[in-house]
Amino acid sequence: MTDKHKSQKTVEGTPSDMARRRIAVFGSTGSIGTQALEVIAANPNLFSAEILTAQSNDELLVKQALKFQPNLVVIGDEKKYEKVKAGLAATDIKVFAGEKALEEAAGMDCYDLMLAAIVGYAGLRPTLQAIRQGKPVALANKETLVVAGDIVIKTAVENRVPIIPVDSEHSAIFQCLVGETRNKIEKIVLTASGGPFLGRKPNYLVNVKREHALQHPNWSMGAKISIDSATLMNKGLEMIEAKWLFNLEPDQIQVVIHPQSIIHSMVQFEDGSIKAQMGLPDMKLPIQYGLSFPQRIPNQFPRLDFRKFNTLTFEEPDMRTFRNLGLAIEALEKGGNLAAIMNAANEIAVYAFLRNRVNFLDMTDVIEKTMHKIPFIKEPTLEEYLESDGEARSYAADLIKL
Ligand code: NAD
Ligand code: MG
C-alpha cells in the first residue's frame, strides 16, 4: 500500500484538522466529475482520487485513471470492460463493470468521501450504499433526493453521515447556515438564472431545438441538467432537493429569477434578516467546498468584482410558460412517490428531446400525463419508489413511442 492510500493522514502545512481525504468520484467523466478532478489535482496534499466511475466514456476514464492512479475504476457499460482493462493493464488499478459494481464500489472501505456526480436516477443506489457504509457524501446528484429523499435523509441521520450539498444554490444555503444551528429558517430564496429562454413565450418555445436549449447563458453543464435549466424543471427539482436537505415546508421555499447568477441563493431568518452567498457562477467553488468542508481552502479561481456587476435584478418566474415548475411544486406539496414519478418521466422526456423525438413543450405534457397516471403512494418503501420509477419510465416512453 502506497503512502497515498493511508486513511486520514494530516498533512503538514494544511489547516490542522484537515486530514487528507480520499475521494470517490462517482461520475468522474461528467461536467461535475471533471471539475472535481481539477480541484483534486490542484490540491494533491489535501485530496486523492481513489475511485473513478463512468457510464460509457472509456477513453476519458482510462486517461483519468492513468493520471490519478485510483484504487479502482468502474465502467457502467459492461461492453466497455475489456477496453478499460486493456488501457490499465500496465497498472495495479482494479477494474469493475456494470451497475451492480457501482453499488459494490460505493460499499468499499478505500475512500473517505463520495462525490455523488452521476446524473439522474442512476445515482440513487450507489449514493445510498455510501451512506449505509457511513461515508460522508458531497451531493451533486439532486435526483437522488428527488426520488427518495425521505429514505436517503433517514438513512443519513441513522448512520450520522453528513450530506454536503454541491448544487450551487444548496451549497449557498448550506454556507449561509454555518453558525446558525439554533436559529430557525423562515424561508429560503432559491435563485434561478431563467435559462436560455428567459422571457420567451410558448409560440417561440414550440420550435426550439436541442442546440438552442443546450446553450446556457451562465453555466456550462451536462446535457440533461442544461435541458432541465431551459424548462425550469431544474429549479423544481432543486425545490424538492432543498426540502429534504434543510427540512423545510413547501411554503418556505421561494424561487426568484436572477439572470446574473451572482447571488447563488439566500436564507431569511425569523428576525427578517437575509443572508446571501455570492460569487461568480463557477461550479468549482461549491465542488471544492463540498470536498473540503468545514474548511475553506485557497484557490486561483477568478474573483467577483462588484464594480463590473452594478446591476443585480430579480423577478418572478413565468409559471404559465414554464409549466414544469408548477408540476414540481405539485410533487413537492403532495409528497409520496409523486416526485419520483415526475423525475422518471422527466428523464425520459429529456432523453427524447435530446434525440429530436419530442418538441420542447411536449416534454411538459409527457410529465404531467405520467404524474396523473401512475398510482400515488403516500409513504412508499424503497422498493415502491424503484417500482414507481420503472412504471413511470415505461408509461412516458409509450406516450412518446420511444
Ligand atoms: P454529465 O452528464 O456531464 O455527467 C454525468 C456522469 O454520470 C458521467 O460521468 C457519466 O458517465 C455518468 N453516468 C451517466 N449515466 C449513468 C448511469 N446510468 N450509470 C452510471 N453512471 C452514469 O452530468 P453533470 O452535468 O456533471 O451532472 C451530474 C449531476 O450533478 C446531476 O445530477 C446534475 O443535476 C448535478 N449538477 C450538475 C451541475 C453542473 O454544473 N453540471 C450543477 C449542479 C448540479
Ligand atoms: Mg443548481
Tab-separated table of C-alpha atoms and ligand atoms in Angstrom:
chain	number	residue	atom	x	y	z
A	1	MET	CA	0.000	0.000	0.000
A	2	THR	CA	1.459	3.328	-1.016
A	3	ASP	CA	1.502	6.340	1.251
A	4	LYS	CA	-1.399	7.961	-0.527
A	5	HIS	CA	-3.693	5.074	0.328
A	6	LYS	CA	-3.378	5.598	4.085
A	7	SER	CA	-6.502	6.954	5.694
A	8	GLN	CA	-6.977	10.342	7.348
A	9	LYS	CA	-3.355	11.440	7.389
A	10	THR	CA	-2.907	15.044	8.491
A	11	VAL	CA	-0.709	16.909	6.074
A	12	GLU	CA	1.926	19.432	7.085
A	13	GLY	CA	1.224	22.993	6.036
A	14	THR	CA	-2.546	22.478	5.840
A	15	PRO	CA	-5.205	23.513	8.332
A	16	SER	CA	-4.506	21.314	11.397
A	17	ASP	CA	-7.748	19.374	11.338
A	18	MET	CA	-7.807	18.909	7.573
A	19	ALA	CA	-6.790	15.321	7.016
A	20	ARG	CA	-6.033	14.144	3.530
A	21	ARG	CA	-9.282	12.932	2.030
A	22	ARG	CA	-9.559	10.002	-0.309
A	23	ILE	CA	-12.360	10.901	-2.694
A	24	ALA	CA	-14.598	8.517	-4.635
A	25	VAL	CA	-15.716	10.426	-7.714
A	26	PHE	CA	-18.882	8.773	-8.980
A	27	GLY	CA	-19.486	10.155	-12.464
A	28	SER	CA	-15.893	11.317	-12.956
A	29	THR	CA	-16.222	11.865	-16.724
A	30	GLY	CA	-19.113	14.339	-16.448
A	31	SER	CA	-19.188	18.085	-16.081
A	32	ILE	CA	-19.108	17.969	-12.254
A	33	GLY	CA	-16.744	14.975	-12.186
A	34	THR	CA	-14.088	16.542	-14.418
A	35	GLN	CA	-14.217	19.826	-12.488
A	36	ALA	CA	-13.863	17.884	-9.227
A	37	LEU	CA	-10.750	16.215	-10.614
A	38	GLU	CA	-9.348	19.674	-11.396
A	39	VAL	CA	-9.903	20.627	-7.751
A	40	ILE	CA	-8.263	17.389	-6.580
A	41	ALA	CA	-5.305	17.875	-8.947
A	42	ALA	CA	-4.791	21.416	-7.661
A	43	ASN	CA	-4.647	20.181	-4.034
A	44	PRO	CA	-2.626	16.964	-4.040
A	45	ASN	CA	-1.761	17.363	-0.354
A	46	LEU	CA	-5.402	17.508	0.637
A	47	PHE	CA	-7.156	15.135	-1.752
A	48	SER	CA	-6.601	11.962	-3.701
A	49	ALA	CA	-8.992	10.247	-6.112
A	50	GLU	CA	-9.465	6.638	-5.027
A	51	ILE	CA	-12.499	5.580	-7.058
A	52	LEU	CA	-13.444	6.845	-10.515
A	53	THR	CA	-16.608	5.758	-12.323
A	54	ALA	CA	-18.114	6.422	-15.742
A	55	GLN	CA	-21.021	5.040	-17.711
A	56	SER	CA	-19.614	4.775	-21.227
A	57	ASN	CA	-16.703	7.136	-21.839
A	58	ASP	CA	-13.966	4.500	-21.512
A	59	GLU	CA	-11.264	6.642	-23.096
A	60	LEU	CA	-11.617	9.502	-20.650
A	61	LEU	CA	-11.950	7.117	-17.714
A	62	VAL	CA	-8.659	5.411	-18.648
A	63	LYS	CA	-6.948	8.766	-19.111
A	64	GLN	CA	-8.171	9.974	-15.714
A	65	ALA	CA	-7.117	6.718	-14.052
A	66	LEU	CA	-3.608	6.918	-15.516
A	67	LYS	CA	-3.292	10.441	-14.159
A	68	PHE	CA	-4.851	9.980	-10.702
A	69	GLN	CA	-3.847	6.350	-10.011
A	70	PRO	CA	-7.017	5.451	-8.099
A	71	ASN	CA	-7.506	2.226	-6.208
A	72	LEU	CA	-10.254	1.149	-8.599
A	73	VAL	CA	-12.435	2.235	-11.501
A	74	VAL	CA	-15.914	1.172	-12.555
A	75	ILE	CA	-17.265	1.403	-16.088
A	76	GLY	CA	-21.071	1.158	-16.112
A	77	ASP	CA	-21.357	-0.195	-19.635
A	78	GLU	CA	-20.158	-3.808	-19.399
A	79	LYS	CA	-19.315	-3.909	-23.106
A	80	LYS	CA	-16.514	-1.433	-22.402
A	81	TYR	CA	-14.884	-3.553	-19.684
A	82	GLU	CA	-12.214	-5.136	-21.913
A	83	LYS	CA	-11.183	-1.755	-23.303
A	84	VAL	CA	-10.760	-0.232	-19.854
A	85	LYS	CA	-8.954	-3.331	-18.604
A	86	ALA	CA	-6.555	-3.181	-21.572
A	87	GLY	CA	-5.989	0.540	-21.090
A	88	LEU	CA	-4.975	-0.002	-17.467
A	89	ALA	CA	-3.119	-3.307	-17.962
A	90	ALA	CA	0.223	-1.783	-17.018
A	91	THR	CA	-1.106	-0.542	-13.637
A	92	ASP	CA	-2.415	-2.207	-10.477
A	93	ILE	CA	-5.722	-0.283	-10.694
A	94	LYS	CA	-8.660	-2.641	-10.265
A	95	VAL	CA	-11.325	-2.540	-12.972
A	96	PHE	CA	-15.001	-3.428	-12.488
A	97	ALA	CA	-18.017	-3.120	-14.763
A	98	GLY	CA	-21.799	-2.937	-14.551
A	99	GLU	CA	-24.498	-1.366	-12.450
A	100	LYS	CA	-24.051	-3.760	-9.522
A	101	ALA	CA	-20.317	-2.986	-9.407
A	102	LEU	CA	-21.117	0.705	-8.903
A	103	GLU	CA	-23.033	-0.130	-5.757
A	104	GLU	CA	-20.344	-2.537	-4.586
A	105	ALA	CA	-17.633	0.066	-5.110
A	106	ALA	CA	-19.664	2.525	-3.019
A	107	GLY	CA	-19.655	-0.066	-0.236
A	108	MET	CA	-15.860	-0.365	-0.178
A	109	ASP	CA	-13.608	0.978	2.500
A	110	CYS	CA	-10.859	2.516	0.363
A	111	TYR	CA	-12.275	6.058	0.398
A	112	ASP	CA	-13.329	8.740	2.895
A	113	LEU	CA	-15.884	10.812	0.989
A	114	MET	CA	-18.087	10.214	-2.033
A	115	LEU	CA	-18.653	12.928	-4.592
A	116	ALA	CA	-22.027	11.859	-5.998
A	117	ALA	CA	-21.841	13.262	-9.542
A	118	ILE	CA	-23.699	10.647	-11.561
A	119	VAL	CA	-26.605	12.193	-13.448
A	120	GLY	CA	-30.188	11.106	-12.803
A	121	TYR	CA	-31.860	8.246	-11.003
A	122	ALA	CA	-28.809	6.027	-11.644
A	123	GLY	CA	-27.042	7.851	-8.809
A	124	LEU	CA	-29.505	6.752	-6.132
A	125	ARG	CA	-28.288	3.231	-5.318
A	126	PRO	CA	-24.547	3.964	-5.095
A	127	THR	CA	-25.197	7.098	-3.023
A	128	LEU	CA	-27.458	5.223	-0.637
A	129	GLN	CA	-24.847	2.490	-0.351
A	130	ALA	CA	-22.158	5.036	0.584
A	131	ILE	CA	-24.437	6.462	3.281
A	132	ARG	CA	-25.180	2.986	4.681
A	133	GLN	CA	-21.427	2.469	4.788
A	134	GLY	CA	-21.059	5.604	6.911
A	135	LYS	CA	-19.289	7.620	4.201
A	136	PRO	CA	-19.916	11.367	4.016
A	137	VAL	CA	-21.382	12.410	0.680
A	138	ALA	CA	-20.779	15.615	-1.269
A	139	LEU	CA	-24.004	15.548	-3.258
A	140	ALA	CA	-24.315	16.946	-6.776
A	141	ASN	CA	-26.811	14.301	-7.895
A	142	LYS	CA	-30.054	16.067	-6.923
A	143	GLU	CA	-32.220	13.327	-8.444
A	144	THR	CA	-31.232	11.062	-5.539
A	145	LEU	CA	-33.152	13.326	-3.146
A	146	VAL	CA	-35.981	13.978	-5.584
A	147	VAL	CA	-36.672	10.260	-5.991
A	148	ALA	CA	-36.325	9.019	-2.414
A	149	GLY	CA	-35.416	11.996	-0.241
A	150	ASP	CA	-37.097	10.727	2.927
A	151	ILE	CA	-35.255	7.392	2.831
A	152	VAL	CA	-31.909	8.975	1.907
A	153	ILE	CA	-32.115	11.543	4.734
A	154	LYS	CA	-33.388	8.997	7.270
A	155	THR	CA	-30.512	6.654	6.400
A	156	ALA	CA	-28.027	9.518	6.701
A	157	VAL	CA	-29.383	10.513	10.117
A	158	GLU	CA	-29.327	6.910	11.357
A	159	ASN	CA	-25.732	6.495	10.225
A	160	ARG	CA	-24.712	10.017	11.326
A	161	VAL	CA	-23.489	10.716	7.820
A	162	PRO	CA	-23.180	14.328	6.660
A	163	ILE	CA	-24.580	15.190	3.231
A	164	ILE	CA	-22.840	18.290	1.931
A	165	PRO	CA	-24.686	19.871	-0.982
A	166	VAL	CA	-22.707	20.652	-4.141
A	167	ASP	CA	-25.565	22.073	-6.198
A	168	SER	CA	-24.669	25.790	-6.168
A	169	GLU	CA	-27.970	27.006	-4.667
A	170	HIS	CA	-27.916	24.425	-1.891
A	171	SER	CA	-24.243	24.983	-1.212
A	172	ALA	CA	-25.120	28.678	-0.868
A	173	ILE	CA	-27.886	27.940	1.650
A	174	PHE	CA	-25.642	25.500	3.494
A	175	GLN	CA	-22.923	28.168	3.713
A	176	CYS	CA	-25.454	30.741	4.977
A	177	LEU	CA	-26.477	28.304	7.721
A	178	VAL	CA	-22.984	27.793	9.137
A	179	GLY	CA	-23.120	29.055	12.751
A	180	GLU	CA	-26.937	29.255	12.736
A	181	THR	CA	-27.765	25.823	14.145
A	182	ARG	CA	-30.096	27.158	16.826
A	183	ASN	CA	-31.853	29.629	14.556
A	184	LYS	CA	-34.946	28.733	12.595
A	185	ILE	CA	-35.236	29.380	8.879
A	186	GLU	CA	-38.243	31.495	7.956
A	187	LYS	CA	-37.785	30.847	4.273
A	188	ILE	CA	-35.157	30.263	1.630
A	189	VAL	CA	-34.920	32.016	-1.708
A	190	LEU	CA	-33.625	29.792	-4.487
A	191	THR	CA	-32.243	31.888	-7.303
A	192	ALA	CA	-32.650	30.770	-10.913
A	193	SER	CA	-30.911	32.234	-13.942
A	194	GLY	CA	-34.037	31.613	-16.012
A	195	GLY	CA	-32.017	29.632	-18.561
A	196	PRO	CA	-31.552	30.373	-22.264
A	197	PHE	CA	-35.267	31.043	-22.869
A	198	LEU	CA	-35.935	33.624	-20.195
A	199	GLY	CA	-38.739	35.945	-21.349
A	200	ARG	CA	-39.767	33.646	-24.215
A	201	LYS	CA	-43.349	32.547	-24.753
A	202	PRO	CA	-44.857	29.208	-25.909
A	203	ASN	CA	-45.131	30.279	-29.567
A	204	TYR	CA	-41.332	30.618	-29.601
A	205	LEU	CA	-40.601	27.580	-27.445
A	206	VAL	CA	-42.560	25.174	-29.614
A	207	ASN	CA	-39.848	25.466	-32.274
A	208	VAL	CA	-36.667	25.432	-30.187
A	209	LYS	CA	-34.232	22.619	-30.800
A	210	ARG	CA	-31.711	20.792	-28.693
A	211	GLU	CA	-28.884	23.101	-29.866
A	212	HIS	CA	-30.652	26.224	-28.557
A	213	ALA	CA	-31.645	24.595	-25.308
A	214	LEU	CA	-28.092	23.426	-24.616
A	215	GLN	CA	-26.742	26.998	-24.737
A	216	HIS	CA	-26.938	28.096	-21.131
A	217	PRO	CA	-26.078	31.791	-20.609
A	218	ASN	CA	-24.089	31.413	-17.355
A	219	TRP	CA	-23.162	27.786	-16.715
A	220	SER	CA	-21.553	25.050	-18.793
A	221	MET	CA	-23.126	21.776	-17.676
A	222	GLY	CA	-24.047	18.256	-18.756
A	223	ALA	CA	-26.807	17.827	-21.364
A	224	LYS	CA	-29.575	16.661	-19.017
A	225	ILE	CA	-29.276	19.492	-16.492
A	226	SER	CA	-28.918	22.015	-19.333
A	227	ILE	CA	-32.309	20.971	-20.705
A	228	ASP	CA	-33.747	20.957	-17.169
A	229	SER	CA	-32.496	24.531	-16.761
A	230	ALA	CA	-34.127	25.579	-20.027
A	231	THR	CA	-37.510	24.121	-18.962
A	232	LEU	CA	-37.139	25.284	-15.309
A	233	MET	CA	-37.541	21.657	-14.225
A	234	ASN	CA	-34.078	22.051	-12.714
A	235	LYS	CA	-35.444	24.658	-10.287
A	236	GLY	CA	-38.377	22.396	-9.487
A	237	LEU	CA	-36.014	19.520	-8.719
A	238	GLU	CA	-33.993	21.927	-6.581
A	239	MET	CA	-37.051	22.940	-4.547
A	240	ILE	CA	-37.575	19.280	-3.664
A	241	GLU	CA	-33.852	18.839	-3.019
A	242	ALA	CA	-33.985	21.820	-0.627
A	243	LYS	CA	-36.992	20.433	1.220
A	244	TRP	CA	-35.052	17.303	2.132
A	245	LEU	CA	-31.669	18.878	2.763
A	246	PHE	CA	-32.943	21.636	5.039
A	247	ASN	CA	-36.127	20.043	6.404
A	248	LEU	CA	-38.460	22.733	5.012
A	249	GLU	CA	-42.168	23.000	4.348
A	250	PRO	CA	-43.137	23.762	0.723
A	251	ASP	CA	-44.244	27.315	1.563
A	252	GLN	CA	-40.794	28.098	2.988
A	253	ILE	CA	-39.189	27.651	-0.438
A	254	GLN	CA	-39.406	30.559	-2.879
A	255	VAL	CA	-37.960	30.736	-6.381
A	256	VAL	CA	-36.804	34.030	-7.846
A	257	ILE	CA	-35.310	34.660	-11.280
A	258	HIS	CA	-31.915	36.341	-11.026
A	259	PRO	CA	-30.383	36.294	-14.514
A	260	GLN	CA	-26.842	37.334	-13.470
A	261	SER	CA	-26.345	34.219	-11.272
A	262	ILE	CA	-24.243	36.163	-8.760
A	263	ILE	CA	-26.388	35.522	-5.683
A	264	HIS	CA	-26.439	31.730	-5.527
A	265	SER	CA	-29.320	31.634	-3.010
A	266	MET	CA	-30.458	33.191	0.269
A	267	VAL	CA	-31.787	32.327	3.697
A	268	GLN	CA	-34.243	34.525	5.602
A	269	PHE	CA	-34.320	34.029	9.370
A	270	GLU	CA	-37.132	34.648	11.859
A	271	ASP	CA	-35.996	38.197	12.549
A	272	GLY	CA	-36.298	39.042	8.854
A	273	SER	CA	-32.545	39.135	8.332
A	274	ILE	CA	-31.460	37.692	4.981
A	275	LYS	CA	-28.100	36.102	4.284
A	276	ALA	CA	-26.916	35.553	0.716
A	277	GLN	CA	-23.924	33.691	-0.658
A	278	MET	CA	-22.390	35.244	-3.749
A	279	GLY	CA	-19.683	34.738	-6.301
A	280	LEU	CA	-19.082	34.276	-9.981
A	281	PRO	CA	-21.003	31.366	-11.451
A	282	ASP	CA	-18.336	28.651	-11.286
A	283	MET	CA	-19.208	25.157	-10.055
A	284	LYS	CA	-15.639	24.560	-8.944
A	285	LEU	CA	-16.296	26.636	-5.823
A	286	PRO	CA	-19.224	24.589	-4.437
A	287	ILE	CA	-17.428	21.413	-5.522
A	288	GLN	CA	-14.293	22.442	-3.633
A	289	TYR	CA	-16.311	23.458	-0.566
A	290	GLY	CA	-18.099	20.098	-0.678
A	291	LEU	CA	-14.766	18.279	-0.667
A	292	SER	CA	-13.024	20.429	1.958
A	293	PHE	CA	-15.938	21.229	4.333
A	294	PRO	CA	-15.782	22.524	7.034
A	295	GLN	CA	-12.528	24.154	5.903
A	296	ARG	CA	-12.260	26.743	3.181
A	297	ILE	CA	-9.118	26.320	1.133
A	298	PRO	CA	-7.389	28.892	-1.073
A	299	ASN	CA	-7.625	28.722	-4.868
A	300	GLN	CA	-6.909	30.691	-8.019
A	301	PHE	CA	-10.489	30.874	-9.333
A	302	PRO	CA	-11.482	34.257	-10.815
A	303	ARG	CA	-12.934	36.694	-8.253
A	304	LEU	CA	-16.153	38.666	-8.431
A	305	ASP	CA	-15.577	42.390	-8.904
A	306	PHE	CA	-18.704	44.312	-7.890
A	307	ARG	CA	-17.654	47.285	-9.977
A	308	LYS	CA	-18.324	45.149	-13.051
A	309	PHE	CA	-21.703	43.872	-11.854
A	310	ASN	CA	-23.536	47.006	-10.875
A	311	THR	CA	-26.963	45.589	-11.692
A	312	LEU	CA	-28.402	42.590	-9.957
A	313	THR	CA	-32.026	42.005	-10.934
A	314	PHE	CA	-34.823	39.820	-9.608
A	315	GLU	CA	-38.206	38.828	-10.994
A	316	GLU	CA	-40.932	36.249	-10.598
A	317	PRO	CA	-40.711	33.079	-12.678
A	318	ASP	CA	-43.176	32.813	-15.579
A	319	MET	CA	-45.024	29.698	-14.450
A	320	ARG	CA	-47.635	29.899	-17.219
A	321	THR	CA	-44.944	29.400	-19.836
A	322	PHE	CA	-42.598	27.170	-17.862
A	323	ARG	CA	-45.205	24.761	-16.535
A	324	ASN	CA	-42.664	22.227	-15.285
A	325	LEU	CA	-42.103	24.425	-12.266
A	326	GLY	CA	-45.799	24.128	-11.337
A	327	LEU	CA	-45.658	20.349	-11.737
A	328	ALA	CA	-42.652	20.183	-9.438
A	329	ILE	CA	-44.473	22.314	-6.844
A	330	GLU	CA	-47.391	19.873	-7.039
A	331	ALA	CA	-44.956	16.990	-6.387
A	332	LEU	CA	-43.310	18.945	-3.567
A	333	GLU	CA	-46.652	19.589	-1.871
A	334	LYS	CA	-48.191	16.151	-2.333
A	335	GLY	CA	-45.060	14.200	-1.405
A	336	GLY	CA	-45.180	10.389	-1.516
A	337	ASN	CA	-43.928	8.874	-4.757
A	338	LEU	CA	-45.073	11.794	-6.946
A	339	ALA	CA	-41.630	13.389	-7.238
A	340	ALA	CA	-40.113	10.011	-8.188
A	341	ILE	CA	-42.755	9.632	-10.921
A	342	MET	CA	-42.171	13.178	-12.135
A	343	ASN	CA	-38.414	12.664	-12.175
A	344	ALA	CA	-38.652	9.435	-14.174
A	345	ALA	CA	-40.997	10.975	-16.746
A	346	ASN	CA	-38.719	13.995	-16.996
A	347	GLU	CA	-35.644	11.816	-17.604
A	348	ILE	CA	-37.470	10.059	-20.447
A	349	ALA	CA	-38.790	13.339	-21.883
A	350	VAL	CA	-35.338	14.956	-21.817
A	351	TYR	CA	-33.775	11.856	-23.375
A	352	ALA	CA	-36.359	12.044	-26.178
A	353	PHE	CA	-35.917	15.804	-26.669
A	354	LEU	CA	-32.138	15.404	-26.937
A	355	ARG	CA	-32.793	12.942	-29.790
A	356	ASN	CA	-35.340	15.222	-31.505
A	357	ARG	CA	-38.181	12.824	-30.729
A	358	VAL	CA	-40.412	15.355	-28.928
A	359	ASN	CA	-40.635	19.121	-29.063
A	360	PHE	CA	-39.787	21.394	-26.160
A	361	LEU	CA	-43.351	21.933	-24.930
A	362	ASP	CA	-44.350	18.276	-25.337
A	363	MET	CA	-41.931	17.382	-22.562
A	364	THR	CA	-44.242	19.017	-20.023
A	365	ASP	CA	-47.298	17.151	-21.348
A	366	VAL	CA	-45.488	13.818	-21.043
A	367	ILE	CA	-44.508	14.583	-17.456
A	368	GLU	CA	-47.977	15.812	-16.490
A	369	LYS	CA	-49.781	12.814	-18.002
A	370	THR	CA	-47.389	10.380	-16.329
A	371	MET	CA	-47.767	12.087	-12.944
A	372	HIS	CA	-51.526	11.744	-13.152
A	373	LYS	CA	-51.469	8.153	-14.395
A	374	ILE	CA	-49.104	6.224	-12.128
A	375	PRO	CA	-50.754	5.289	-8.799
A	376	PHE	CA	-49.959	7.621	-5.912
A	377	ILE	CA	-48.413	6.060	-2.788
A	378	LYS	CA	-48.326	8.218	0.332
A	379	GLU	CA	-45.457	6.530	2.190
A	380	PRO	CA	-43.518	4.371	-0.239
A	381	THR	CA	-40.823	1.886	0.692
A	382	LEU	CA	-37.568	1.986	-1.265
A	383	GLU	CA	-38.845	-0.876	-3.434
A	384	GLU	CA	-42.032	1.065	-4.151
A	385	TYR	CA	-40.018	4.134	-5.161
A	386	LEU	CA	-37.994	1.989	-7.553
A	387	GLU	CA	-41.160	0.380	-8.945
A	388	SER	CA	-42.833	3.763	-9.431
A	389	ASP	CA	-39.734	4.933	-11.277
A	390	GLY	CA	-39.908	1.917	-13.614
A	391	GLU	CA	-43.662	2.263	-14.239
A	392	ALA	CA	-43.348	5.980	-14.930
A	393	ARG	CA	-40.468	5.410	-17.338
A	394	SER	CA	-42.334	2.850	-19.402
A	395	TYR	CA	-45.558	4.885	-19.418
A	396	ALA	CA	-43.700	8.039	-20.529
A	397	ALA	CA	-41.744	6.081	-23.157
A	398	ASP	CA	-45.017	4.662	-24.534
A	399	LEU	CA	-46.502	8.160	-24.761
A	400	ILE	CA	-43.544	9.288	-26.845
A	401	LYS	CA	-43.441	5.979	-28.734
A	402	LEU	CA	-39.758	5.580	-27.900
B	1	NAD	P1	-22.898	14.799	-17.005
B	1	NAD	O1	-23.897	14.219	-17.948
B	1	NAD	O2	-21.911	15.770	-17.513
B	1	NAD	O3	-22.086	13.597	-16.294
B	1	NAD	C1	-22.753	12.513	-15.741
B	1	NAD	C2	-21.786	11.475	-15.212
B	1	NAD	O4	-22.561	10.351	-14.774
B	1	NAD	C3	-20.802	10.940	-16.259
B	1	NAD	O5	-19.583	10.602	-15.643
B	1	NAD	C4	-21.489	9.665	-16.748
B	1	NAD	O6	-20.570	8.677	-17.213
B	1	NAD	C5	-22.188	9.181	-15.501
B	1	NAD	N1	-23.415	8.434	-15.801
B	1	NAD	C6	-24.391	8.793	-16.675
B	1	NAD	N2	-25.368	7.864	-16.693
B	1	NAD	C7	-25.002	6.897	-15.824
B	1	NAD	C8	-25.571	5.667	-15.429
B	1	NAD	N3	-26.750	5.224	-15.928
B	1	NAD	N4	-24.920	4.922	-14.515
B	1	NAD	C9	-23.742	5.341	-14.006
B	1	NAD	N5	-23.136	6.486	-14.345
B	1	NAD	C10	-23.763	7.266	-15.253
B	1	NAD	O7	-23.738	15.419	-15.798
B	1	NAD	P2	-23.343	16.662	-14.868
B	1	NAD	O8	-23.767	17.911	-15.509
B	1	NAD	O9	-21.938	16.507	-14.384
B	1	NAD	O10	-24.350	16.436	-13.643
B	1	NAD	C11	-24.163	15.429	-12.661
B	1	NAD	C12	-25.153	15.658	-11.532
B	1	NAD	O11	-24.825	16.884	-10.887
B	1	NAD	C13	-26.596	15.799	-11.993
B	1	NAD	O12	-27.454	15.206	-11.064
B	1	NAD	C14	-26.825	17.297	-12.029
B	1	NAD	O13	-28.163	17.645	-11.803
B	1	NAD	C15	-25.947	17.759	-10.885
B	1	NAD	N6	-25.474	19.135	-11.031
B	1	NAD	C16	-24.704	19.471	-12.085
B	1	NAD	C17	-24.257	20.793	-12.236
B	1	NAD	C18	-23.354	21.184	-13.392
B	1	NAD	O14	-22.911	22.330	-13.432
B	1	NAD	N7	-23.055	20.317	-14.307
B	1	NAD	C19	-24.628	21.761	-11.291
B	1	NAD	C20	-25.423	21.372	-10.211
B	1	NAD	C21	-25.840	20.060	-10.080
B	2	MG	MG	-28.283	24.348	-9.193
